[in-house]
């Protein structure tokens, strides 16, 4: 089976798949108490399990990083949850109907796209969401790396099994860009735009990138991995020197720390809406929204592709998401893949 963009590095650490379970309901109950004590007896009644089982689940939540006080007299009290992408937190933030209902979480992994690919090969269902707190070998487009320090960003990969031709796959990059930009617009005061093909910018600097990888079977897609990297709480000075002029984070743009888990949930939900819309109505509504969210038309650019560089003015993108570039002679060139540099 042909695969595109492969990487055979081994996985690190143990992964686990979360379903709705007692631990999740314990967490929900403790959250509902909003910083007040809840007695073991009440929890045991509510969750239908013994007080010993409650105690075990509270220990397990502590192991995930929650700070939970316990007292034989008063019961349990959840102190403020830290901004960690803990699986139970992710699950609680998800409002999507199908996508993300199976979560694979790693504290550290080489690349969530690589892990997602392995899971897809092993038969993971459509909608499986792979999330990591940090990546040691985060992959960007065209062989670049993606800066993924622990606890500061969102690194996720969604496994999809779309029923369309491999040639349509690049459209999913644009779809993910639309969903991501719409997720960020209510949070960021500076203008959020999309830059073809896979960048989301805030205030003109890159805040997120998308990396789609597919495996094909004759003329079908066997699986597709939609990888998203979003800079959330990274201070400007923490970015590698060479990125500082071009990169930004939500915290830099808003001036304060941003809780990641809600953004993650909002993105998955919005992505699902566009993905379903694509299935029902085709690419039209996505491309229309993409055009509204991009400010590329009319800009002078240099496009770097595997065949070399081209200069021109962006005329727009066509209905299939192909970039249209007007050269000095007025001829319009169709660019299927490449990197765009504003000049
Ligand atoms: C780019 O702009 O070049 C694409 C960056 C994509 C980065 C994300 S982070 C989660 C997922 N796992 C990876 O290894 N890469 C993508």
Tab-separated table of N, CA, C and O and ligand atoms in Angstrom, residues 7 109-114 130 135 137-142 144-148 154-157 198-199 206 208-213 225-230 339, ligand 1:
chain	number	residue	atom	x	y	z
A	7	UNK	N	7.786	7.938	8.255
A	7	UNK	CA	8.798	8.125	9.288
A	7	UNK	C	8.716	6.905	10.183
A	7	UNK	O	7.661	6.586	10.707
A	109	UNK	N	6.094	12.419	22.648
A	109	UNK	CA	6.145	11.485	21.519
A	109	UNK	C	7.062	12.115	20.477
A	109	UNK	O	7.315	13.320	20.529
A	110	UNK	N	7.582	11.315	19.569
A	110	UNK	CA	8.392	11.944	18.518
A	110	UNK	C	7.504	12.837	17.651
A	110	UNK	O	7.797	14.007	17.440
A	111	UNK	N	6.383	12.258	17.173
A	111	UNK	CA	5.471	13.028	16.328
A	111	UNK	C	4.071	12.417	16.439
A	111	UNK	O	3.920	11.197	16.289
A	112	UNK	N	3.087	13.245	16.700
A	112	UNK	CA	1.717	12.711	16.791
A	112	UNK	C	1.274	12.172	15.424
A	112	UNK	O	0.495	11.229	15.357
A	113	UNK	N	1.783	12.775	14.340
A	113	UNK	CA	1.420	12.254	13.012
A	113	UNK	C	1.973	10.849	12.822
A	113	UNK	O	1.317	9.975	12.260
A	114	UNK	N	3.194	10.637	13.306
A	114	UNK	CA	3.796	9.297	13.180
A	114	UNK	C	3.006	8.283	14.008
A	114	UNK	O	2.684	7.188	13.536
A	130	UNK	N	-5.160	11.937	18.352
A	130	UNK	CA	-3.882	11.723	19.031
A	130	UNK	C	-3.374	13.078	19.509
A	130	UNK	O	-3.280	14.021	18.727
A	135	UNK	N	6.488	17.134	21.532
A	135	UNK	CA	7.027	16.260	20.491
A	135	UNK	C	8.535	16.467	20.425
A	135	UNK	O	9.016	17.601	20.465
A	137	UNK	N	10.223	15.151	17.811
A	137	UNK	CA	10.536	15.221	16.386
A	137	UNK	C	9.324	15.682	15.609
A	137	UNK	O	8.960	15.065	14.602
A	138	UNK	N	8.703	16.765	16.083
A	138	UNK	CA	7.508	17.304	15.424
A	138	UNK	C	7.821	17.618	13.967
A	138	UNK	O	8.843	18.233	13.661
A	139	UNK	N	6.940	17.186	13.073
A	139	UNK	CA	7.231	17.333	11.641
A	139	UNK	C	6.437	18.476	11.034
A	139	UNK	O	5.251	18.624	11.301
A	140	UNK	N	7.118	19.258	10.210
A	140	UNK	CA	6.446	20.307	9.468
A	140	UNK	C	6.427	19.931	7.995
A	140	UNK	O	6.868	18.843	7.617
A	141	UNK	N	5.913	20.820	7.172
A	141	UNK	CA	5.873	20.529	5.735
A	141	UNK	C	7.265	20.555	5.144
A	141	UNK	O	8.174	21.172	5.673
A	142	UNK	N	7.436	19.906	4.026
A	142	UNK	CA	8.653	19.900	3.233
A	142	UNK	C	9.902	19.579	4.066
A	142	UNK	O	10.923	20.248	3.953
A	144	UNK	N	10.565	20.072	7.123
A	144	UNK	CA	10.951	20.944	8.230
A	144	UNK	C	10.508	20.352	9.557
A	144	UNK	O	9.704	19.427	9.595
A	145	UNK	N	11.022	20.899	10.656
A	145	UNK	CA	10.587	20.405	11.962
A	145	UNK	C	9.571	21.391	12.539
A	145	UNK	O	9.455	22.527	12.069
A	146	UNK	N	8.824	20.926	13.533
A	146	UNK	CA	7.830	21.789	14.188
A	146	UNK	C	8.212	21.924	15.651
A	146	UNK	O	8.360	20.935	16.358
A	147	UNK	N	8.406	23.158	16.086
A	147	UNK	CA	8.827	23.455	17.457
A	147	UNK	C	7.676	23.099	18.408
A	147	UNK	O	6.601	23.686	18.334
A	148	UNK	N	7.913	22.112	19.294
A	148	UNK	CA	6.812	21.602	20.145
A	148	UNK	C	7.254	21.462	21.601
A	148	UNK	O	7.355	20.347	22.119
A	154	UNK	N	-0.411	23.195	21.229
A	154	UNK	CA	-1.298	22.058	20.959
A	154	UNK	C	-0.698	21.295	19.783
A	154	UNK	O	-0.424	21.875	18.731
A	155	UNK	N	-0.452	20.016	19.999
A	155	UNK	CA	0.010	19.135	18.923
A	155	UNK	C	-1.016	18.025	18.823
A	155	UNK	O	-1.173	17.250	19.772
A	156	UNK	N	-1.724	17.981	17.719
A	156	UNK	CA	-2.745	16.941	17.593
A	156	UNK	C	-2.740	16.361	16.189
A	156	UNK	O	-2.327	17.009	15.224
A	157	UNK	N	-3.200	15.122	16.113
A	157	UNK	CA	-3.392	14.472	14.820
A	157	UNK	C	-4.718	13.733	14.854
A	157	UNK	O	-4.994	12.998	15.802
A	198	UNK	N	-1.033	26.117	4.069
A	198	UNK	CA	-1.292	25.453	5.364
A	198	UNK	C	-0.996	26.301	6.591
A	198	UNK	O	-0.886	25.757	7.678
A	199	UNK	N	-0.819	27.600	6.413
A	199	UNK	CA	-0.456	28.418	7.579
A	199	UNK	C	-1.649	29.220	8.073
A	199	UNK	O	-2.411	29.773	7.276
A	206	UNK	N	3.038	33.556	11.788
A	206	UNK	CA	2.494	32.188	11.819
A	206	UNK	C	2.207	31.731	13.245
A	206	UNK	O	3.092	31.708	14.094
A	208	UNK	N	-0.005	28.847	13.577
A	208	UNK	CA	-0.339	27.424	13.477
A	208	UNK	C	-0.005	26.894	12.091
A	208	UNK	O	0.030	27.644	11.111
A	209	UNK	N	0.254	25.598	12.047
A	209	UNK	CA	0.524	24.938	10.764
A	209	UNK	C	-0.201	23.605	10.699
A	209	UNK	O	-0.564	23.019	11.724
A	210	UNK	N	-0.424	23.153	9.482
A	210	UNK	CA	-1.184	21.912	9.256
A	210	UNK	C	-0.346	20.986	8.379
A	210	UNK	O	0.245	21.431	7.393
A	211	UNK	N	-0.287	19.740	8.761
A	211	UNK	CA	0.440	18.751	7.957
A	211	UNK	C	-0.448	17.538	7.737
A	211	UNK	O	-0.779	16.818	8.667
A	212	UNK	N	-0.835	17.346	6.467
A	212	UNK	CA	-1.711	16.221	6.140
A	212	UNK	C	-0.903	15.114	5.480
A	212	UNK	O	-0.093	15.387	4.591
A	213	UNK	N	-1.099	13.908	5.936
A	213	UNK	CA	-0.406	12.767	5.345
A	213	UNK	C	-1.455	11.717	4.999
A	213	UNK	O	-2.407	11.529	5.753
A	225	UNK	N	-4.119	11.489	7.861
A	225	UNK	CA	-3.767	12.051	9.160
A	225	UNK	C	-3.770	13.574	9.011
A	225	UNK	O	-3.039	14.119	8.177
A	226	UNK	N	-4.580	14.229	9.813
A	226	UNK	CA	-4.614	15.693	9.802
A	226	UNK	C	-3.852	16.159	11.041
A	226	UNK	O	-4.335	16.033	12.163
A	227	UNK	N	-2.644	16.632	10.829
A	227	UNK	CA	-1.794	17.069	11.947
A	227	UNK	C	-1.870	18.583	12.095
A	227	UNK	O	-1.753	19.323	11.119
A	228	UNK	N	-2.071	19.021	13.335
A	228	UNK	CA	-2.176	20.465	13.594
A	228	UNK	C	-1.232	20.848	14.729
A	228	UNK	O	-1.222	20.211	15.781
A	229	UNK	N	-0.444	21.856	14.480
A	229	UNK	CA	0.423	22.404	15.521
A	229	UNK	C	0.026	23.850	15.753
A	229	UNK	O	-0.067	24.638	14.805
A	230	UNK	N	-0.268	24.190	17.017
A	230	UNK	CA	-0.703	25.552	17.339
A	230	UNK	C	0.153	26.087	18.488
A	230	UNK	O	0.305	25.431	19.518
A	339	UNK	N	5.699	26.722	-1.291
A	339	UNK	CA	5.735	27.628	-0.147
A	339	UNK	C	5.656	29.053	-0.649
A	339	UNK	O	6.373	29.413	-1.578
B	1	LIG	C1	3.884	23.223	8.965
B	1	LIG	O1	3.465	24.365	9.114
B	1	LIG	O2	4.930	22.986	8.362
B	1	LIG	C2	3.055	22.081	9.491
B	1	LIG	C3	3.266	21.880	10.949
B	1	LIG	C4	2.443	20.747	11.511
B	1	LIG	C5	2.836	20.403	12.926
B	1	LIG	C6	1.927	19.405	13.556
B	1	LIG	S1	2.164	19.267	15.296
B	1	LIG	C7	1.123	17.880	15.350
B	1	LIG	C8	1.425	17.055	14.116
B	1	LIG	N1	2.515	16.147	14.365
B	1	LIG	C9	3.596	16.441	13.647
B	1	LIG	O3	4.670	15.826	13.701
B	1	LIG	N2	3.343	17.507	12.880
B	1	LIG	C10	1.993	17.982	13.033
